[in-house]
Amino acid sequence: MINIETLKDILNDEKLQYKIENGDVIFGTSGNKMEFNLFNIKIIIYEDFQQNIPYLLFKHIAMYDYNLDIKTDFLEFIDDDKGTVFEYINNNIDGRTFFSKIKKFKINYVKNNALFVIDNKNYGVEDFVKILNFDPKISDFIKDKLRESKTGFYLENANQRKIFEFLFPRYKNEIIKLMYGLNDDEIKKLKGGPLEIMNMAADIKNRKNVENKIVKPWSENSGFLIGLITEYFSHGEEAGIVYGQRGSVDSPIKRGYTLHFFLFLERMRGGVSLTVRKNLES
């Protein structure tokens, strides 16, 4: 047996930075942590502490059994990899490498055993999809495809991105149809990653919704005005101004439509914006 004073002498002799809180000896300050008991003293080591504490202690303390019962708090419901723990105790790897290998081992365990983990908590697929707050139009579809995949997911926070990245290569068309009501020809034109594709699909849906509420053009100039209104309500003021400027370069009538449309909007909001006026008149 050793007491805290003996341990402090060893640590000071090794010139190690540490602190003592409630009788526990703590190394490092941030990241995940491991802990083990050295006789009756709890040792806590954080991820940012690189030096190999067990090795340094064993230089000073002869123990009949040095297979320390190390526990980490990363995905603590999964047992730590015994091989990595053995490497660490035998000074084959430092602290940061130990945590890196433990994390990789546990994340692979999550994937291979079809677990659904957010932060440090394991969920069933129903709660997993609910917490990620998917659009109700596709939540049942997502659940079914996750079950069928027999693949697990580890997410640091409740973010849908990894799920869409996993599903899109195979189920892009189904997801876009369910969420935005586009047809196959419209979906073929969508390029990029899942987020880009969904943004473009949302724009197409918004444009179609606006167009369905606007009368059909009866002349070239009326077509321009309808396009201007559609662009404004689909993509916002800046996009509408750009549309108006480009389309009215050689047409006083179209230029007048653009100017009066935006001046009308400004008056409806309680005043005329000088910025809008300057942009349009330029």
mmCIF file of N, CA and C in Angstrom, residues 79-180:
data_model
loop_
_atom_site.group_PDB
_atom_site.id
_atom_site.type_symbol
_atom_site.label_atom_id
_atom_site.label_comp_id
_atom_site.label_asym_id
_atom_site.label_seq_id
_atom_site.Cartn_x
_atom_site.Cartn_y
_atom_site.Cartn_z
ATOM 1 N N ASP A 79 -17.301 -1.886 -23.472
ATOM 2 C CA ASP A 79 -16.035 -2.215 -22.802
ATOM 3 C C ASP A 79 -14.853 -1.704 -23.616
ATOM 4 N N ASP A 80 -13.823 -1.230 -22.912
ATOM 5 C CA ASP A 80 -12.606 -0.780 -23.586
ATOM 6 C C ASP A 80 -11.869 -1.960 -24.199
ATOM 7 N N ASP A 81 -11.170 -1.679 -25.282
ATOM 8 C CA ASP A 81 -10.401 -2.718 -25.967
ATOM 9 C C ASP A 81 -9.229 -3.161 -25.094
ATOM 10 N N LYS A 82 -9.220 -4.426 -24.719
ATOM 11 C CA LYS A 82 -8.185 -4.929 -23.813
ATOM 12 C C LYS A 82 -6.791 -4.846 -24.430
ATOM 13 N N GLY A 83 -6.711 -5.050 -25.740
ATOM 14 C CA GLY A 83 -5.405 -4.983 -26.400
ATOM 15 C C GLY A 83 -4.797 -3.592 -26.311
ATOM 16 N N THR A 84 -5.631 -2.563 -26.503
ATOM 17 C CA THR A 84 -5.137 -1.186 -26.405
ATOM 18 C C THR A 84 -4.743 -0.850 -24.976
ATOM 19 N N VAL A 85 -5.520 -1.313 -23.999
ATOM 20 C CA VAL A 85 -5.177 -1.097 -22.590
ATOM 21 C C VAL A 85 -3.833 -1.753 -22.275
ATOM 22 N N PHE A 86 -3.622 -2.956 -22.773
ATOM 23 C CA PHE A 86 -2.359 -3.661 -22.524
ATOM 24 C C PHE A 86 -1.185 -2.908 -23.150
ATOM 25 N N GLU A 87 -1.391 -2.383 -24.378
ATOM 26 C CA GLU A 87 -0.344 -1.590 -25.026
ATOM 27 C C GLU A 87 0.024 -0.369 -24.188
ATOM 28 N N TYR A 88 -0.985 0.268 -23.647
ATOM 29 C CA TYR A 88 -0.758 1.486 -22.855
ATOM 30 C C TYR A 88 -0.010 1.169 -21.567
ATOM 31 N N ILE A 89 -0.456 0.152 -20.854
ATOM 32 C CA ILE A 89 0.188 -0.202 -19.587
ATOM 33 C C ILE A 89 1.643 -0.595 -19.813
ATOM 34 N N ASN A 90 1.924 -1.211 -20.948
ATOM 35 C CA ASN A 90 3.295 -1.659 -21.237
ATOM 36 C C ASN A 90 4.131 -0.603 -21.945
ATOM 37 N N ASN A 91 3.611 0.638 -21.980
ATOM 38 C CA ASN A 91 4.358 1.788 -22.513
ATOM 39 C C ASN A 91 4.674 1.669 -24.001
ATOM 40 N N ASN A 92 3.809 0.960 -24.744
ATOM 41 C CA ASN A 92 3.985 0.892 -26.196
ATOM 42 C C ASN A 92 3.318 2.074 -26.907
ATOM 43 N N ILE A 93 2.389 2.750 -26.231
ATOM 44 C CA ILE A 93 1.715 3.923 -26.782
ATOM 45 C C ILE A 93 1.570 4.972 -25.693
ATOM 46 N N ASP A 94 1.468 6.250 -26.121
ATOM 47 C CA ASP A 94 1.269 7.313 -25.138
ATOM 48 C C ASP A 94 -0.227 7.542 -24.914
ATOM 49 N N GLY A 95 -0.552 8.522 -24.058
ATOM 50 C CA GLY A 95 -1.937 8.760 -23.680
ATOM 51 C C GLY A 95 -2.833 9.150 -24.839
ATOM 52 N N ARG A 96 -2.363 10.041 -25.702
ATOM 53 C CA ARG A 96 -3.202 10.497 -26.816
ATOM 54 C C ARG A 96 -3.471 9.368 -27.806
ATOM 55 N N THR A 97 -2.441 8.548 -28.066
ATOM 56 C CA THR A 97 -2.633 7.410 -28.957
ATOM 57 C C THR A 97 -3.605 6.412 -28.352
ATOM 58 N N PHE A 98 -3.523 6.236 -27.036
ATOM 59 C CA PHE A 98 -4.448 5.346 -26.334
ATOM 60 C C PHE A 98 -5.889 5.780 -26.572
ATOM 61 N N PHE A 99 -6.189 7.064 -26.362
ATOM 62 C CA PHE A 99 -7.556 7.544 -26.548
ATOM 63 C C PHE A 99 -7.991 7.432 -28.009
ATOM 64 N N SER A 100 -7.086 7.720 -28.926
ATOM 65 C CA SER A 100 -7.412 7.630 -30.347
ATOM 66 C C SER A 100 -7.810 6.204 -30.736
ATOM 67 N N LYS A 101 -7.064 5.224 -30.245
ATOM 68 C CA LYS A 101 -7.352 3.831 -30.579
ATOM 69 C C LYS A 101 -8.625 3.334 -29.894
ATOM 70 N N ILE A 102 -8.841 3.777 -28.656
ATOM 71 C CA ILE A 102 -10.058 3.386 -27.936
ATOM 72 C C ILE A 102 -11.289 3.933 -28.667
ATOM 73 N N LYS A 103 -11.229 5.198 -29.108
ATOM 74 C CA LYS A 103 -12.364 5.795 -29.806
ATOM 75 C C LYS A 103 -12.644 5.064 -31.122
ATOM 76 N N LYS A 104 -11.589 4.793 -31.868
ATOM 77 C CA LYS A 104 -11.765 4.082 -33.141
ATOM 78 C C LYS A 104 -12.387 2.711 -32.905
ATOM 79 N N PHE A 105 -11.917 2.002 -31.889
ATOM 80 C CA PHE A 105 -12.442 0.664 -31.565
ATOM 81 C C PHE A 105 -13.931 0.739 -31.233
ATOM 82 N N LYS A 106 -14.317 1.699 -30.403
ATOM 83 C CA LYS A 106 -15.709 1.767 -29.948
ATOM 84 C C LYS A 106 -16.649 2.255 -31.056
ATOM 85 N N ILE A 107 -16.193 3.184 -31.877
ATOM 86 C CA ILE A 107 -17.027 3.647 -32.995
ATOM 87 C C ILE A 107 -17.252 2.508 -33.986
ATOM 88 N N ASN A 108 -16.221 1.719 -34.246
ATOM 89 C CA ASN A 108 -16.384 0.543 -35.118
ATOM 90 C C ASN A 108 -17.348 -0.465 -34.491
ATOM 91 N N TYR A 109 -17.289 -0.586 -33.180
ATOM 92 C CA TYR A 109 -18.218 -1.492 -32.482
ATOM 93 C C TYR A 109 -19.652 -1.023 -32.688
ATOM 94 N N VAL A 110 -19.875 0.289 -32.578
ATOM 95 C CA VAL A 110 -21.211 0.861 -32.791
ATOM 96 C C VAL A 110 -21.700 0.522 -34.194
ATOM 97 N N LYS A 111 -20.869 0.747 -35.202
ATOM 98 C CA LYS A 111 -21.263 0.480 -36.589
ATOM 99 C C LYS A 111 -21.541 -1.001 -36.828
ATOM 100 N N ASN A 112 -20.655 -1.848 -36.337
ATOM 101 C CA ASN A 112 -20.763 -3.283 -36.604
ATOM 102 C C ASN A 112 -21.909 -3.957 -35.853
ATOM 103 N N ASN A 113 -22.365 -3.329 -34.771
ATOM 104 C CA ASN A 113 -23.436 -3.918 -33.965
ATOM 105 C C ASN A 113 -24.761 -3.171 -34.097
ATOM 106 N N ALA A 114 -24.853 -2.312 -35.123
ATOM 107 C CA ALA A 114 -26.099 -1.602 -35.438
ATOM 108 C C ALA A 114 -26.652 -0.844 -34.236
ATOM 109 N N LEU A 115 -25.767 -0.126 -33.538
ATOM 110 C CA LEU A 115 -26.194 0.739 -32.446
ATOM 111 C C LEU A 115 -26.422 2.153 -32.988
ATOM 112 N N PHE A 116 -27.254 2.901 -32.326
ATOM 113 C CA PHE A 116 -27.553 4.274 -32.747
ATOM 114 C C PHE A 116 -27.215 5.210 -31.591
ATOM 115 N N VAL A 117 -26.084 5.890 -31.724
ATOM 116 C CA VAL A 117 -25.510 6.637 -30.605
ATOM 117 C C VAL A 117 -25.412 8.116 -30.950
ATOM 118 N N ILE A 118 -25.859 8.957 -30.027
ATOM 119 C CA ILE A 118 -25.662 10.404 -30.113
ATOM 120 C C ILE A 118 -24.941 10.829 -28.853
ATOM 121 N N ASP A 119 -23.803 11.506 -29.036
ATOM 122 C CA ASP A 119 -22.948 11.895 -27.920
ATOM 123 C C ASP A 119 -22.514 10.637 -27.180
ATOM 124 N N ASN A 120 -22.992 10.405 -25.977
ATOM 125 C CA ASN A 120 -22.533 9.258 -25.202
ATOM 126 C C ASN A 120 -23.698 8.344 -24.820
ATOM 127 N N LYS A 121 -24.807 8.417 -25.613
ATOM 128 C CA LYS A 121 -26.000 7.656 -25.247
ATOM 129 C C LYS A 121 -26.486 6.815 -26.414
ATOM 130 N N ASN A 122 -26.857 5.582 -26.095
ATOM 131 C CA ASN A 122 -27.321 4.634 -27.094
ATOM 132 C C ASN A 122 -28.852 4.657 -27.160
ATOM 133 N N TYR A 123 -29.405 4.728 -28.404
ATOM 134 C CA TYR A 123 -30.849 4.807 -28.595
ATOM 135 C C TYR A 123 -31.333 3.664 -29.480
ATOM 136 N N GLY A 124 -32.619 3.356 -29.362
ATOM 137 C CA GLY A 124 -33.271 2.540 -30.360
ATOM 138 C C GLY A 124 -33.513 3.385 -31.600
ATOM 139 N N VAL A 125 -33.804 2.742 -32.727
ATOM 140 C CA VAL A 125 -33.935 3.482 -33.986
ATOM 141 C C VAL A 125 -35.095 4.482 -33.932
ATOM 142 N N GLU A 126 -36.180 4.147 -33.218
ATOM 143 C CA GLU A 126 -37.332 5.059 -33.123
ATOM 144 C C GLU A 126 -36.928 6.363 -32.455
ATOM 145 N N ASP A 127 -36.279 6.268 -31.294
ATOM 146 C CA ASP A 127 -35.862 7.470 -30.564
ATOM 147 C C ASP A 127 -34.748 8.209 -31.291
ATOM 148 N N PHE A 128 -33.875 7.454 -31.942
ATOM 149 C CA PHE A 128 -32.767 8.047 -32.702
ATOM 150 C C PHE A 128 -33.305 8.985 -33.788
ATOM 151 N N VAL A 129 -34.251 8.507 -34.577
ATOM 152 C CA VAL A 129 -34.829 9.311 -35.659
ATOM 153 C C VAL A 129 -35.645 10.473 -35.081
ATOM 154 N N LYS A 130 -36.318 10.231 -33.978
ATOM 155 C CA LYS A 130 -37.114 11.286 -33.348
ATOM 156 C C LYS A 130 -36.229 12.429 -32.858
ATOM 157 N N ILE A 131 -35.116 12.101 -32.211
ATOM 158 C CA ILE A 131 -34.211 13.120 -31.685
ATOM 159 C C ILE A 131 -33.565 13.914 -32.822
ATOM 160 N N LEU A 132 -33.290 13.255 -33.951
ATOM 161 C CA LEU A 132 -32.697 13.953 -35.093
ATOM 162 C C LEU A 132 -33.707 14.843 -35.814
ATOM 163 N N ASN A 133 -34.977 14.721 -35.453
ATOM 164 C CA ASN A 133 -36.010 15.652 -35.914
ATOM 165 C C ASN A 133 -36.126 15.695 -37.444
ATOM 166 N N PHE A 134 -36.212 14.508 -38.051
ATOM 167 C CA PHE A 134 -36.410 14.440 -39.498
ATOM 168 C C PHE A 134 -37.799 14.937 -39.872
ATOM 169 N N ASP A 135 -37.929 15.422 -41.089
ATOM 170 C CA ASP A 135 -39.222 15.833 -41.631
ATOM 171 C C ASP A 135 -40.201 14.658 -41.492
ATOM 172 N N PRO A 136 -41.409 14.909 -40.961
ATOM 173 C CA PRO A 136 -42.385 13.818 -40.807
ATOM 174 C C PRO A 136 -42.669 13.055 -42.096
ATOM 175 N N LYS A 137 -42.477 13.718 -43.246
ATOM 176 C CA LYS A 137 -42.733 13.043 -44.523
ATOM 177 C C LYS A 137 -41.785 11.877 -44.765
ATOM 178 N N ILE A 138 -40.595 11.927 -44.151
ATOM 179 C CA ILE A 138 -39.600 10.886 -44.438
ATOM 180 C C ILE A 138 -39.165 10.110 -43.200
ATOM 181 N N SER A 139 -39.691 10.426 -42.028
ATOM 182 C CA SER A 139 -39.190 9.776 -40.807
ATOM 183 C C SER A 139 -39.403 8.263 -40.838
ATOM 184 N N ASP A 140 -40.577 7.811 -41.272
ATOM 185 C CA ASP A 140 -40.823 6.365 -41.342
ATOM 186 C C ASP A 140 -39.911 5.706 -42.375
ATOM 187 N N PHE A 141 -39.713 6.382 -43.502
ATOM 188 C CA PHE A 141 -38.816 5.865 -44.540
ATOM 189 C C PHE A 141 -37.390 5.726 -43.983
ATOM 190 N N ILE A 142 -36.919 6.735 -43.249
ATOM 191 C CA ILE A 142 -35.573 6.704 -42.655
ATOM 192 C C ILE A 142 -35.447 5.530 -41.692
ATOM 193 N N LYS A 143 -36.440 5.350 -40.824
ATOM 194 C CA LYS A 143 -36.404 4.241 -39.861
ATOM 195 C C LYS A 143 -36.272 2.898 -40.574
ATOM 196 N N ASP A 144 -37.105 2.698 -41.602
ATOM 197 C CA ASP A 144 -37.090 1.423 -42.329
ATOM 198 C C ASP A 144 -35.727 1.165 -42.959
ATOM 199 N N LYS A 145 -35.149 2.190 -43.584
ATOM 200 C CA LYS A 145 -33.880 1.998 -44.283
ATOM 201 C C LYS A 145 -32.722 1.797 -43.302
ATOM 202 N N LEU A 146 -32.789 2.444 -42.141
ATOM 203 C CA LEU A 146 -31.744 2.226 -41.135
ATOM 204 C C LEU A 146 -31.811 0.802 -40.589
ATOM 205 N N ARG A 147 -33.022 0.318 -40.368
ATOM 206 C CA ARG A 147 -33.158 -1.067 -39.890
ATOM 207 C C ARG A 147 -32.635 -2.048 -40.933
ATOM 208 N N GLU A 148 -32.992 -1.790 -42.197
ATOM 209 C CA GLU A 148 -32.567 -2.696 -43.270
ATOM 210 C C GLU A 148 -31.050 -2.698 -43.446
ATOM 211 N N SER A 149 -30.406 -1.568 -43.209
ATOM 212 C CA SER A 149 -28.964 -1.452 -43.451
ATOM 213 C C SER A 149 -28.140 -2.271 -42.474
ATOM 214 N N LYS A 150 -28.685 -2.506 -41.264
ATOM 215 C CA LYS A 150 -27.976 -3.227 -40.204
ATOM 216 C C LYS A 150 -26.619 -2.587 -39.908
ATOM 217 N N THR A 151 -26.568 -1.265 -40.090
ATOM 218 C CA THR A 151 -25.363 -0.486 -39.803
ATOM 219 C C THR A 151 -25.676 0.508 -38.695
ATOM 220 N N GLY A 152 -24.748 0.650 -37.754
ATOM 221 C CA GLY A 152 -24.939 1.604 -36.667
ATOM 222 C C GLY A 152 -24.320 2.950 -36.990
ATOM 223 N N PHE A 153 -24.628 3.943 -36.151
ATOM 224 C CA PHE A 153 -24.124 5.304 -36.350
ATOM 225 C C PHE A 153 -23.689 5.904 -35.015
ATOM 226 N N TYR A 154 -22.533 6.550 -35.048
ATOM 227 C CA TYR A 154 -22.106 7.353 -33.906
ATOM 228 C C TYR A 154 -22.107 8.814 -34.341
ATOM 229 N N LEU A 155 -22.884 9.656 -33.654
ATOM 230 C CA LEU A 155 -22.956 11.081 -33.935
ATOM 231 C C LEU A 155 -22.517 11.851 -32.696
ATOM 232 N N GLU A 156 -21.658 12.838 -32.886
ATOM 233 C CA GLU A 156 -21.227 13.651 -31.759
ATOM 234 C C GLU A 156 -22.355 14.526 -31.245
ATOM 235 N N ASN A 157 -23.270 14.911 -32.130
ATOM 236 C CA ASN A 157 -24.438 15.699 -31.731
ATOM 237 C C ASN A 157 -25.594 15.348 -32.667
ATOM 238 N N ALA A 158 -26.767 15.860 -32.342
ATOM 239 C CA ALA A 158 -27.974 15.514 -33.107
ATOM 240 C C ALA A 158 -27.990 16.235 -34.446
ATOM 241 N N ASN A 159 -27.264 15.681 -35.409
ATOM 242 C CA ASN A 159 -27.117 16.280 -36.728
ATOM 243 C C ASN A 159 -27.492 15.241 -37.792
ATOM 244 N N GLN A 160 -28.341 15.646 -38.746
ATOM 245 C CA GLN A 160 -28.835 14.710 -39.757
ATOM 246 C C GLN A 160 -27.837 14.407 -40.865
ATOM 247 N N ARG A 161 -26.770 15.184 -40.963
ATOM 248 C CA ARG A 161 -25.902 15.140 -42.145
ATOM 249 C C ARG A 161 -25.386 13.727 -42.454
ATOM 250 N N LYS A 162 -24.834 13.029 -41.458
ATOM 251 C CA LYS A 162 -24.255 11.708 -41.710
ATOM 252 C C LYS A 162 -25.307 10.710 -42.198
ATOM 253 N N ILE A 163 -26.516 10.852 -41.701
ATOM 254 C CA ILE A 163 -27.577 9.924 -42.120
ATOM 255 C C ILE A 163 -27.920 10.149 -43.587
ATOM 256 N N PHE A 164 -28.059 11.418 -43.976
ATOM 257 C CA PHE A 164 -28.345 11.706 -45.381
ATOM 258 C C PHE A 164 -27.189 11.268 -46.278
ATOM 259 N N GLU A 165 -25.959 11.496 -45.844
ATOM 260 C CA GLU A 165 -24.798 11.085 -46.644
ATOM 261 C C GLU A 165 -24.785 9.573 -46.847
ATOM 262 N N PHE A 166 -25.238 8.835 -45.852
ATOM 263 C CA PHE A 166 -25.287 7.375 -45.947
ATOM 264 C C PHE A 166 -26.414 6.918 -46.877
ATOM 265 N N LEU A 167 -27.573 7.559 -46.793
ATOM 266 C CA LEU A 167 -28.750 7.103 -47.541
ATOM 267 C C LEU A 167 -28.821 7.624 -48.967
ATOM 268 N N PHE A 168 -28.271 8.820 -49.224
ATOM 269 C CA PHE A 168 -28.458 9.458 -50.525
ATOM 270 C C PHE A 168 -27.934 8.666 -51.722
ATOM 271 N N PRO A 169 -26.769 8.041 -51.651
ATOM 272 C CA PRO A 169 -26.297 7.314 -52.842
ATOM 273 C C PRO A 169 -27.300 6.288 -53.354
ATOM 274 N N ARG A 170 -28.099 5.725 -52.452
ATOM 275 C CA ARG A 170 -29.041 4.673 -52.856
ATOM 276 C C ARG A 170 -30.490 5.159 -52.910
ATOM 277 N N TYR A 171 -30.847 6.120 -52.045
ATOM 278 C CA TYR A 171 -32.262 6.481 -51.898
ATOM 279 C C TYR A 171 -32.534 7.966 -52.154
ATOM 280 N N LYS A 172 -31.676 8.621 -52.917
ATOM 281 C CA LYS A 172 -31.849 10.059 -53.155
ATOM 282 C C LYS A 172 -33.228 10.358 -53.747
ATOM 283 N N ASN A 173 -33.599 9.648 -54.821
ATOM 284 C CA ASN A 173 -34.859 9.939 -55.505
ATOM 285 C C ASN A 173 -36.059 9.786 -54.574
ATOM 286 N N GLU A 174 -36.063 8.704 -53.791
ATOM 287 C CA GLU A 174 -37.187 8.476 -52.888
ATOM 288 C C GLU A 174 -37.299 9.583 -51.841
ATOM 289 N N ILE A 175 -36.151 10.010 -51.298
ATOM 290 C CA ILE A 175 -36.154 11.045 -50.262
ATOM 291 C C ILE A 175 -36.642 12.378 -50.830
ATOM 292 N N ILE A 176 -36.125 12.745 -52.009
ATOM 293 C CA ILE A 176 -36.512 14.030 -52.613
ATOM 294 C C ILE A 176 -37.991 14.023 -52.999
ATOM 295 N N LYS A 177 -38.488 12.904 -53.495
ATOM 296 C CA LYS A 177 -39.911 12.823 -53.852
ATOM 297 C C LYS A 177 -40.791 12.976 -52.615
ATOM 298 N N LEU A 178 -40.410 12.301 -51.528
ATOM 299 C CA LEU A 178 -41.209 12.368 -50.308
ATOM 300 C C LEU A 178 -41.185 13.764 -49.693
ATOM 301 N N MET A 179 -40.016 14.408 -49.724
ATOM 302 C CA MET A 179 -39.872 15.709 -49.056
ATOM 303 C C MET A 179 -40.372 16.873 -49.888
ATOM 304 N N TYR A 180 -40.141 16.812 -51.208
ATOM 305 C CA TYR A 180 -40.394 17.996 -52.045
ATOM 306 C C TYR A 180 -41.351 17.754 -53.207
#
